[in-house]
mmCIF file of C-alpha atoms in Angstrom:
data_model
loop_
_atom_site.group_PDB
_atom_site.id
_atom_site.type_symbol
_atom_site.label_atom_id
_atom_site.label_comp_id
_atom_site.label_asym_id
_atom_site.label_seq_id
_atom_site.Cartn_x
_atom_site.Cartn_y
_atom_site.Cartn_z
ATOM 1 C CA UNK A 26 -10.831 10.567 53.667
ATOM 2 C CA UNK A 27 -7.977 11.804 51.451
ATOM 3 C CA UNK A 28 -6.256 8.451 52.133
ATOM 4 C CA UNK A 29 -9.316 6.601 50.911
ATOM 5 C CA UNK A 30 -9.438 8.704 47.733
ATOM 6 C CA UNK A 31 -5.727 8.105 47.122
ATOM 7 C CA UNK A 32 -6.183 4.383 47.630
ATOM 8 C CA UNK A 33 -9.125 4.344 45.194
ATOM 9 C CA UNK A 34 -7.144 6.349 42.605
ATOM 10 C CA UNK A 35 -4.290 3.888 42.989
ATOM 11 C CA UNK A 36 -6.656 0.963 42.516
ATOM 12 C CA UNK A 37 -8.158 2.519 39.361
ATOM 13 C CA UNK A 38 -4.671 3.205 37.979
ATOM 14 C CA UNK A 39 -3.625 -0.396 38.717
ATOM 15 C CA UNK A 40 -6.786 -1.698 37.012
ATOM 16 C CA UNK A 41 -6.027 0.478 33.994
ATOM 17 C CA UNK A 42 -2.563 -1.068 33.728
ATOM 18 C CA UNK A 43 -4.211 -4.497 33.528
ATOM 19 C CA UNK A 44 -6.869 -3.445 31.014
ATOM 20 C CA UNK A 45 -4.397 -1.770 28.639
ATOM 21 C CA UNK A 46 -1.903 -4.636 28.879
ATOM 22 C CA UNK A 47 -4.715 -7.090 28.134
ATOM 23 C CA UNK A 48 -5.751 -5.040 25.070
ATOM 24 C CA UNK A 49 -2.163 -4.743 23.902
ATOM 25 C CA UNK A 50 -1.631 -8.498 24.256
ATOM 26 C CA UNK A 51 -4.648 -9.300 22.067
ATOM 27 C CA UNK A 52 -3.679 -6.727 19.445
ATOM 28 C CA UNK A 53 -0.228 -8.283 19.137
ATOM 29 C CA UNK A 54 -1.658 -11.805 19.163
ATOM 30 C CA UNK A 55 -4.122 -10.941 16.356
ATOM 31 C CA UNK A 56 -1.210 -9.422 14.438
ATOM 32 C CA UNK A 57 0.463 -12.832 14.325
ATOM 33 C CA UNK A 58 -2.600 -14.322 12.654
ATOM 34 C CA UNK A 59 -2.930 -11.605 9.995
ATOM 35 C CA UNK A 60 -1.217 -11.625 6.609
ATOM 36 C CA UNK A 61 -1.822 -8.224 4.983
ATOM 37 C CA UNK A 62 0.925 -5.723 5.919
ATOM 38 C CA UNK A 63 -1.448 -2.792 6.406
ATOM 39 C CA UNK A 64 -3.511 -4.647 8.987
ATOM 40 C CA UNK A 65 -0.441 -6.140 10.686
ATOM 41 C CA UNK A 66 0.939 -2.631 11.067
ATOM 42 C CA UNK A 67 -2.286 -1.359 12.600
ATOM 43 C CA UNK A 68 -2.425 -4.220 15.133
ATOM 44 C CA UNK A 69 1.212 -3.577 15.999
ATOM 45 C CA UNK A 70 0.520 0.069 16.734
ATOM 46 C CA UNK A 71 -2.623 -0.673 18.727
ATOM 47 C CA UNK A 72 -0.443 -3.017 20.796
ATOM 48 C CA UNK A 73 2.297 -0.410 21.186
ATOM 49 C CA UNK A 74 -0.101 2.360 22.210
ATOM 50 C CA UNK A 75 -1.909 -0.017 24.599
ATOM 51 C CA UNK A 76 1.423 -0.819 26.236
ATOM 52 C CA UNK A 77 2.216 2.880 26.388
ATOM 53 C CA UNK A 78 -1.021 3.642 28.227
ATOM 54 C CA UNK A 79 -0.260 0.756 30.604
ATOM 55 C CA UNK A 80 3.194 2.237 31.170
ATOM 56 C CA UNK A 81 1.622 5.636 31.819
ATOM 57 C CA UNK A 82 -0.664 4.257 34.511
ATOM 58 C CA UNK A 83 2.223 2.268 35.941
ATOM 59 C CA UNK A 84 4.135 5.533 36.301
ATOM 60 C CA UNK A 85 1.062 7.080 37.949
ATOM 61 C CA UNK A 86 1.028 4.190 40.434
ATOM 62 C CA UNK A 87 4.763 4.554 40.978
ATOM 63 C CA UNK A 88 4.491 8.280 41.585
ATOM 64 C CA UNK A 89 1.609 7.769 43.990
ATOM 65 C CA UNK A 90 3.501 5.179 46.006
ATOM 66 C CA UNK A 91 6.909 6.851 45.993
ATOM 67 C CA UNK A 92 7.762 10.414 46.944
ATOM 68 C CA UNK A 93 8.393 12.783 44.072
ATOM 69 C CA UNK A 94 10.611 15.783 44.271
ATOM 70 C CA UNK A 95 10.148 18.858 42.073
ATOM 71 C CA UNK A 96 12.154 18.513 38.834
ATOM 72 C CA UNK A 97 11.352 21.929 37.352
ATOM 73 C CA UNK A 98 14.829 23.289 38.087
ATOM 74 C CA UNK A 99 16.645 20.221 36.781
ATOM 75 C CA UNK A 100 17.622 20.699 33.114
ATOM 76 C CA UNK A 101 18.372 16.987 32.519
ATOM 77 C CA UNK A 102 14.970 16.028 33.858
ATOM 78 C CA UNK A 103 13.287 18.750 31.797
ATOM 79 C CA UNK A 104 15.065 17.537 28.648
ATOM 80 C CA UNK A 105 14.082 13.935 29.381
ATOM 81 C CA UNK A 106 10.443 14.887 29.836
ATOM 82 C CA UNK A 107 10.473 16.973 26.619
ATOM 83 C CA UNK A 108 12.103 14.124 24.645
ATOM 84 C CA UNK A 109 9.572 11.676 26.069
ATOM 85 C CA UNK A 110 6.673 13.912 25.034
ATOM 86 C CA UNK A 111 8.144 14.226 21.508
ATOM 87 C CA UNK A 112 8.512 10.457 21.145
ATOM 88 C CA UNK A 113 4.985 9.916 22.429
ATOM 89 C CA UNK A 114 3.635 12.475 19.930
ATOM 90 C CA UNK A 115 5.363 10.720 17.025
ATOM 91 C CA UNK A 116 4.082 7.335 18.221
ATOM 92 C CA UNK A 117 0.541 8.678 18.420
ATOM 93 C CA UNK A 118 0.825 10.035 14.884
ATOM 94 C CA UNK A 119 2.067 6.694 13.528
ATOM 95 C CA UNK A 120 -0.779 4.929 15.332
ATOM 96 C CA UNK A 121 -3.390 7.294 13.865
ATOM 97 C CA UNK A 122 -1.689 7.027 10.471
ATOM 98 C CA UNK A 123 -1.981 3.231 10.470
ATOM 99 C CA UNK A 124 -5.684 3.567 11.279
ATOM 100 C CA UNK A 125 -6.280 6.191 8.592
ATOM 101 C CA UNK A 126 -4.697 3.936 5.980
ATOM 102 C CA UNK A 127 -7.031 1.111 6.935
ATOM 103 C CA UNK A 128 -9.980 3.512 6.834
ATOM 104 C CA UNK A 129 -9.052 4.542 3.299
ATOM 105 C CA UNK A 130 -8.537 0.928 2.219
ATOM 106 C CA UNK A 131 -11.958 -0.008 3.633
ATOM 107 C CA UNK A 132 -13.723 2.854 1.896
ATOM 108 C CA UNK A 133 -15.209 1.600 -1.381
ATOM 109 C CA UNK A 134 -14.574 4.992 -2.967
ATOM 110 C CA UNK A 135 -10.995 5.216 -1.570
ATOM 111 C CA UNK A 136 -11.546 8.802 -0.430
ATOM 112 C CA UNK A 137 -8.553 10.711 0.905
ATOM 113 C CA UNK A 138 -10.172 11.466 4.280
ATOM 114 C CA UNK A 139 -9.005 14.795 5.808
ATOM 115 C CA UNK A 140 -6.471 14.957 2.933
ATOM 116 C CA UNK A 141 -4.401 12.611 5.069
ATOM 117 C CA UNK A 142 -1.821 11.741 2.401
ATOM 118 C CA UNK A 143 -1.018 15.457 2.066
ATOM 119 C CA UNK A 144 -0.644 15.829 5.830
ATOM 120 C CA UNK A 145 1.704 12.809 5.947
ATOM 121 C CA UNK A 146 3.831 14.355 3.222
ATOM 122 C CA UNK A 147 3.840 17.722 5.028
ATOM 123 C CA UNK A 148 5.024 16.084 8.244
ATOM 124 C CA UNK A 149 7.711 14.136 6.404
ATOM 125 C CA UNK A 150 6.221 10.633 6.764
ATOM 126 C CA UNK B 12 -10.199 -29.137 -12.748
ATOM 127 C CA UNK B 13 -8.173 -25.942 -12.499
ATOM 128 C CA UNK B 14 -5.242 -25.802 -10.094
ATOM 129 C CA UNK B 15 -5.637 -23.364 -7.195
ATOM 130 C CA UNK B 16 -1.894 -22.725 -7.226
ATOM 131 C CA UNK B 17 -1.652 -24.101 -3.684
ATOM 132 C CA UNK B 18 -0.669 -27.777 -3.706
ATOM 133 C CA UNK B 19 -2.291 -28.611 -0.382
ATOM 134 C CA UNK B 20 -5.525 -26.874 -1.349
ATOM 135 C CA UNK B 21 -5.572 -28.844 -4.610
ATOM 136 C CA UNK B 22 -5.275 -32.034 -2.543
ATOM 137 C CA UNK B 23 -8.089 -30.875 -0.283
ATOM 138 C CA UNK B 24 -10.228 -30.341 -3.384
ATOM 139 C CA UNK B 25 -9.703 -33.898 -4.568
ATOM 140 C CA UNK B 26 -6.388 -33.529 -6.330
ATOM 141 C CA UNK B 27 -7.116 -31.167 -9.190
ATOM 142 C CA UNK B 28 -8.251 -27.822 -7.842
ATOM 143 C CA UNK B 29 -11.354 -25.764 -8.534
ATOM 144 C CA UNK B 30 -14.022 -27.317 -10.789
ATOM 145 C CA UNK B 31 -14.006 -26.260 -14.476
ATOM 146 C CA UNK B 32 -16.245 -23.318 -15.375
ATOM 147 C CA UNK B 33 -16.918 -22.430 -11.758
ATOM 148 C CA UNK B 34 -17.315 -19.391 -9.538
ATOM 149 C CA UNK B 35 -15.514 -19.435 -6.197
ATOM 150 C CA UNK B 36 -16.179 -17.110 -3.264
ATOM 151 C CA UNK B 37 -13.503 -16.558 -0.596
ATOM 152 C CA UNK B 38 -15.042 -15.104 2.580
ATOM 153 C CA UNK B 39 -12.954 -13.758 5.440
ATOM 154 C CA UNK B 40 -12.143 -10.788 7.639
ATOM 155 C CA UNK B 41 -9.908 -7.968 6.434
ATOM 156 C CA UNK B 42 -6.191 -8.645 6.487
ATOM 157 C CA UNK B 43 -6.378 -12.421 6.873
ATOM 158 C CA UNK B 44 -4.908 -13.144 3.435
ATOM 159 C CA UNK B 45 -7.802 -13.750 1.037
ATOM 160 C CA UNK B 46 -5.707 -12.053 -1.648
ATOM 161 C CA UNK B 47 -3.146 -14.835 -1.332
ATOM 162 C CA UNK B 48 -5.593 -17.388 -2.738
ATOM 163 C CA UNK B 49 -6.312 -15.023 -5.629
ATOM 164 C CA UNK B 50 -2.668 -14.363 -6.272
ATOM 165 C CA UNK B 51 -1.568 -18.002 -6.336
ATOM 166 C CA UNK B 52 -4.535 -18.853 -8.535
ATOM 167 C CA UNK B 53 -3.452 -16.209 -11.057
ATOM 168 C CA UNK B 54 0.212 -17.094 -10.680
ATOM 169 C CA UNK B 55 -0.459 -20.762 -11.429
ATOM 170 C CA UNK B 56 -2.601 -19.744 -14.427
ATOM 171 C CA UNK B 57 0.144 -17.582 -15.911
ATOM 172 C CA UNK B 58 2.609 -20.452 -15.543
ATOM 173 C CA UNK B 59 0.222 -22.666 -17.510
ATOM 174 C CA UNK B 60 -0.411 -20.078 -20.230
ATOM 175 C CA UNK B 61 -3.971 -19.236 -19.158
ATOM 176 C CA UNK B 62 -5.467 -15.792 -19.707
ATOM 177 C CA UNK B 63 -5.539 -14.142 -16.269
ATOM 178 C CA UNK B 64 -7.562 -11.064 -15.409
ATOM 179 C CA UNK B 65 -7.323 -9.246 -12.058
ATOM 180 C CA UNK B 66 -10.224 -6.878 -11.359
ATOM 181 C CA UNK B 67 -9.515 -4.769 -8.293
ATOM 182 C CA UNK B 68 -10.980 -1.714 -6.582
ATOM 183 C CA UNK B 69 -7.461 -0.879 -5.381
ATOM 184 C CA UNK B 70 -4.398 0.484 -7.138
ATOM 185 C CA UNK B 71 -2.129 -2.156 -8.705
ATOM 186 C CA UNK B 72 0.680 -1.014 -6.366
ATOM 187 C CA UNK B 73 -1.490 -1.729 -3.307
ATOM 188 C CA UNK B 74 -2.275 -5.240 -4.507
ATOM 189 C CA UNK B 75 1.420 -5.849 -5.197
ATOM 190 C CA UNK B 76 2.267 -4.658 -1.675
ATOM 191 C CA UNK B 77 -0.202 -7.178 -0.210
ATOM 192 C CA UNK B 78 1.143 -9.926 -2.417
ATOM 193 C CA UNK B 79 4.712 -9.163 -1.300
ATOM 194 C CA UNK B 80 3.706 -9.960 2.270
ATOM 195 C CA UNK B 81 2.962 -13.562 1.300
ATOM 196 C CA UNK B 82 6.576 -13.806 0.117
ATOM 197 C CA UNK B 83 5.291 -14.874 -3.251
ATOM 198 C CA UNK B 84 7.322 -13.838 -6.270
ATOM 199 C CA UNK B 85 5.868 -10.752 -7.875
ATOM 200 C CA UNK B 86 6.711 -11.600 -11.460
ATOM 201 C CA UNK B 87 3.246 -12.780 -12.375
ATOM 202 C CA UNK B 88 1.565 -10.138 -14.510
ATOM 203 C CA UNK B 89 -2.097 -10.616 -15.271
ATOM 204 C CA UNK B 90 -4.220 -8.117 -17.174
ATOM 205 C CA UNK B 91 -5.275 -5.508 -14.626
ATOM 206 C CA UNK B 92 -8.592 -3.702 -14.413
ATOM 207 C CA UNK B 93 -7.791 -1.466 -11.439
ATOM 208 C CA UNK B 94 -8.580 1.882 -9.835
ATOM 209 C CA UNK B 95 -5.014 3.020 -10.616
ATOM 210 C CA UNK B 96 -2.072 1.628 -12.535
ATOM 211 C CA UNK B 97 -3.877 -1.039 -14.573
ATOM 212 C CA UNK B 98 -4.298 -1.436 -18.325
ATOM 213 C CA UNK B 99 -7.976 -0.546 -17.853
ATOM 214 C CA UNK B 100 -9.314 1.912 -15.253
ATOM 215 C CA UNK B 101 -12.043 0.677 -12.932
ATOM 216 C CA UNK B 102 -14.861 2.948 -11.803
ATOM 217 C CA UNK B 103 -16.537 1.186 -8.895
ATOM 218 C CA UNK B 104 -19.682 3.333 -9.275
ATOM 219 C CA UNK B 105 -20.316 2.157 -12.814
ATOM 220 C CA UNK B 106 -21.762 -1.379 -12.795
ATOM 221 C CA UNK B 107 -22.480 -1.389 -16.519
ATOM 222 C CA UNK B 108 -18.973 -0.090 -17.222
ATOM 223 C CA UNK B 109 -17.369 -2.811 -15.077
ATOM 224 C CA UNK B 110 -19.312 -5.488 -16.900
ATOM 225 C CA UNK B 111 -18.432 -4.154 -20.350
ATOM 226 C CA UNK B 112 -14.747 -3.656 -19.452
ATOM 227 C CA UNK B 113 -14.465 -7.258 -18.263
ATOM 228 C CA UNK B 114 -16.175 -8.548 -21.408
ATOM 229 C CA UNK B 115 -13.957 -6.350 -23.565
ATOM 230 C CA UNK B 116 -10.827 -7.693 -21.848
ATOM 231 C CA UNK B 117 -12.025 -11.258 -22.361
ATOM 232 C CA UNK B 118 -12.178 -10.761 -26.132
ATOM 233 C CA UNK B 119 -8.376 -11.102 -26.114
ATOM 234 C CA UNK B 120 -8.279 -14.599 -24.615
ATOM 235 C CA UNK B 121 -7.528 -16.264 -27.997
ATOM 236 C CA UNK B 122 -9.188 -19.502 -26.930
ATOM 237 C CA UNK B 123 -7.136 -19.881 -23.777
ATOM 238 C CA UNK B 124 -8.576 -20.918 -20.446
ATOM 239 C CA UNK B 125 -9.559 -17.884 -18.382
ATOM 240 C CA UNK B 126 -8.892 -17.140 -14.713
ATOM 241 C CA UNK B 127 -10.503 -14.072 -13.180
ATOM 242 C CA UNK B 128 -9.775 -12.785 -9.668
ATOM 243 C CA UNK B 129 -11.736 -9.894 -8.230
ATOM 244 C CA UNK B 130 -12.119 -8.055 -4.920
ATOM 245 C CA UNK B 131 -14.875 -5.644 -5.935
ATOM 246 C CA UNK B 132 -17.822 -7.514 -4.421
ATOM 247 C CA UNK B 133 -17.710 -5.893 -0.951
ATOM 248 C CA UNK B 134 -17.516 -2.417 -2.464
ATOM 249 C CA UNK B 135 -20.393 -3.159 -4.812
ATOM 250 C CA UNK B 136 -22.485 -4.391 -1.874
ATOM 251 C CA UNK B 137 -21.778 -1.182 0.033
ATOM 252 C CA UNK B 138 -22.621 1.089 -2.886
ATOM 253 C CA UNK B 139 -25.652 -0.705 -4.321
ATOM 254 C CA UNK B 140 -28.756 -2.518 -3.079
ATOM 255 C CA UNK B 141 -27.920 -6.210 -2.507
ATOM 256 C CA UNK B 142 -30.507 -7.323 -5.109
ATOM 257 C CA UNK B 143 -28.776 -5.224 -7.777
ATOM 258 C CA UNK B 144 -25.442 -6.860 -6.955
ATOM 259 C CA UNK B 145 -26.956 -10.378 -6.992
ATOM 260 C CA UNK B 146 -28.398 -9.673 -10.429
ATOM 261 C CA UNK B 147 -25.145 -8.149 -11.683
ATOM 262 C CA UNK B 148 -23.023 -11.079 -10.462
ATOM 263 C CA UNK B 149 -25.466 -13.701 -11.723
ATOM 264 C CA UNK B 150 -25.671 -12.216 -15.216
ATOM 265 C CA UNK B 151 -21.963 -11.511 -15.540
ATOM 266 C CA UNK B 152 -20.726 -14.883 -14.284
ATOM 267 C CA UNK B 153 -23.335 -16.795 -16.297
ATOM 268 C CA UNK B 154 -22.333 -14.987 -19.465
ATOM 269 C CA UNK B 155 -18.615 -15.551 -18.852
ATOM 270 C CA UNK B 156 -19.080 -19.234 -18.038
ATOM 271 C CA UNK B 157 -21.243 -19.703 -21.116
ATOM 272 C CA UNK B 158 -18.734 -18.173 -23.518
ATOM 273 C CA UNK B 159 -15.375 -19.074 -21.955
ATOM 274 C CA UNK B 160 -13.624 -21.914 -20.173
ATOM 275 C CA UNK B 161 -13.377 -19.680 -17.111
ATOM 276 C CA UNK B 162 -12.970 -19.929 -13.361
ATOM 277 C CA UNK B 163 -13.857 -16.780 -11.399
ATOM 278 C CA UNK B 164 -12.522 -16.274 -7.870
ATOM 279 C CA UNK B 165 -14.117 -13.482 -5.838
ATOM 280 C CA UNK B 166 -13.158 -12.295 -2.374
ATOM 281 C CA UNK B 167 -15.609 -10.685 0.035
ATOM 282 C CA UNK B 168 -15.091 -9.097 3.451
ATOM 283 C CA UNK B 169 -16.716 -10.773 6.402
ATOM 284 C CA UNK B 170 -18.203 -8.429 8.993
ATOM 285 C CA UNK B 171 -18.959 -5.622 6.549
ATOM 286 C CA UNK B 172 -22.292 -6.954 5.336
ATOM 287 C CA UNK B 173 -25.416 -8.346 7.020
ATOM 288 C CA UNK B 174 -25.137 -12.118 7.454
ATOM 289 C CA UNK B 175 -28.247 -12.760 5.336
ATOM 290 C CA UNK B 176 -26.647 -10.861 2.420
ATOM 291 C CA UNK B 177 -23.506 -12.990 2.670
ATOM 292 C CA UNK B 178 -25.568 -16.171 2.979
ATOM 293 C CA UNK B 179 -27.576 -15.259 -0.124
ATOM 294 C CA UNK B 180 -24.379 -14.354 -1.977
ATOM 295 C CA UNK B 181 -22.878 -17.758 -1.153
ATOM 296 C CA UNK B 182 -25.803 -19.392 -2.950
ATOM 297 C CA UNK B 183 -24.714 -17.768 -6.217
ATOM 298 C CA UNK B 184 -21.292 -19.433 -6.181
ATOM 299 C CA UNK B 185 -20.235 -22.986 -7.044
ATOM 300 C CA UNK B 186 -17.651 -23.024 -4.276
ATOM 301 C CA UNK B 187 -17.181 -21.160 -1.005
ATOM 302 C CA UNK B 188 -13.980 -21.061 1.030
ATOM 303 C CA UNK B 189 -14.141 -19.488 4.467
ATOM 304 C CA UNK B 190 -11.145 -17.960 6.223
ATOM 305 C CA UNK B 191 -11.543 -16.936 9.851
ATOM 306 C CA UNK B 192 -9.650 -15.919 12.949
ATOM 307 C CA UNK B 193 -10.210 -18.388 15.748
ATOM 308 C CA UNK B 194 -9.550 -17.680 19.409
ATOM 309 C CA UNK B 195 -8.266 -20.615 21.392
ATOM 310 C CA UNK B 196 -7.343 -19.791 24.966
ATOM 311 C CA UNK B 197 -4.862 -16.940 24.719
ATOM 312 C CA UNK B 198 -4.016 -17.585 21.067
ATOM 313 C CA UNK B 199 -5.514 -16.435 17.783
ATOM 314 C CA UNK B 200 -5.073 -18.588 14.710
ATOM 315 C CA UNK B 201 -6.137 -18.286 11.072
ATOM 316 C CA UNK B 202 -8.315 -21.179 9.906
ATOM 317 C CA UNK B 203 -9.624 -22.243 6.492
ATOM 318 C CA UNK B 204 -12.717 -24.273 5.725
ATOM 319 C CA UNK B 205 -14.278 -25.519 2.517
ATOM 320 C CA UNK B 206 -17.916 -24.526 3.006
ATOM 321 C CA UNK B 207 -19.011 -25.998 -0.319
ATOM 322 C CA UNK B 208 -17.526 -26.956 -3.670
ATOM 323 C CA UNK B 209 -19.371 -28.254 -6.717
ATOM 324 C CA UNK B 210 -18.744 -31.983 -7.188
ATOM 325 C CA UNK B 211 -17.096 -32.475 -3.787
ATOM 326 C CA UNK B 212 -18.885 -33.644 -0.626
ATOM 327 C CA UNK B 213 -19.121 -30.993 2.128
ATOM 328 C CA UNK B 214 -16.023 -30.884 4.332
ATOM 329 C CA UNK B 215 -16.699 -29.597 7.840
ATOM 330 C CA UNK B 216 -13.019 -29.734 8.909
ATOM 331 C CA UNK B 217 -10.974 -26.633 9.574
ATOM 332 C CA UNK B 218 -7.363 -26.239 8.502
ATOM 333 C CA UNK B 219 -4.803 -23.997 10.109
ATOM 334 C CA UNK B 220 -2.953 -22.024 7.431
ATOM 335 C CA UNK B 221 0.223 -19.998 7.286
ATOM 336 C CA UNK B 222 2.433 -18.336 4.705
ATOM 337 C CA UNK B 223 6.053 -19.394 4.608
ATOM 338 C CA UNK B 224 8.735 -19.557 1.943
ATOM 339 C CA UNK B 225 6.461 -18.272 -0.828
ATOM 340 C CA UNK B 226 3.903 -20.998 -0.118
ATOM 341 C CA UNK B 227 0.641 -21.349 1.721
ATOM 342 C CA UNK B 228 0.758 -24.232 4.165
ATOM 343 C CA UNK B 229 -2.320 -26.037 5.434
ATOM 344 C CA UNK B 230 -2.455 -28.240 8.470
ATOM 345 C CA UNK B 231 -5.494 -30.174 9.701
ATOM 346 C CA UNK B 232 -6.947 -28.579 12.800
ATOM 347 C CA UNK B 233 -8.930 -30.703 15.232
#
């Protein structure tokens, strides 16, 4: 039974890789057809984040197939994981930022939703 | 005829451009480049000494940023009625104010031909009942066309308004240009179509368009 569950989890992870890669492909393809920089930027980041999710599930598949040893005592591995999490956090912020800018542009009253411009300034963007 | 500022579009329109004293509606999804048609129209007008008025719900800097993406030169300086950074400040909630500010700006035309570009229509449709906007546009454009040798180019977002509102809006304009994203297999391409234009037979053909070297290029698409 545990084997069956593992196999199903692997299948779902593999499907997710396909779905996110498909989404990322279309986002980047639509980007080519757009002209306005704000919208091009948003499509780019949707594509990047889609690819990132695909990569994440690919890693899940890889970890499920291969054997993983405990890295908690390994300082290089810990640093790598911490750096990876930092980069991912920044990428997520840029992705959300590109969406917020579009939201503001689309708002007829150009409201500064969640005081986003102030938050960007605070975070140094 | 009044040049569109895009050579190939002028050719498509029978050689001269938009009809005299006309209102043109450019319909398309966000980000596709509707502003480019407005910008080249204004740019061509400034080169010919026309009085050019840009009425935008955005800040002037935002419009300039969009224009920069088309690799067009940014030297053209129309009179701006804008939310920020223009000669006159636009309040999108004030329909009467918008109308009077446009009319006030047009008093300075000194007999020149007038070109007006505006992107406020989608915002007006979101903030007001459609009937109010129809009435506003009809009265304003009729008054401008009656008193000035003017061509008015308006952009509107596709997908933000009910289709019957857009269809009714198209009836108010002398010309309608549609921009759309078209999926073909695994590719997406921007296409342009002349839905209608006063004095020109309907043209059902689509054209693939792109921006390169400070120009808009059109290519027949089968």
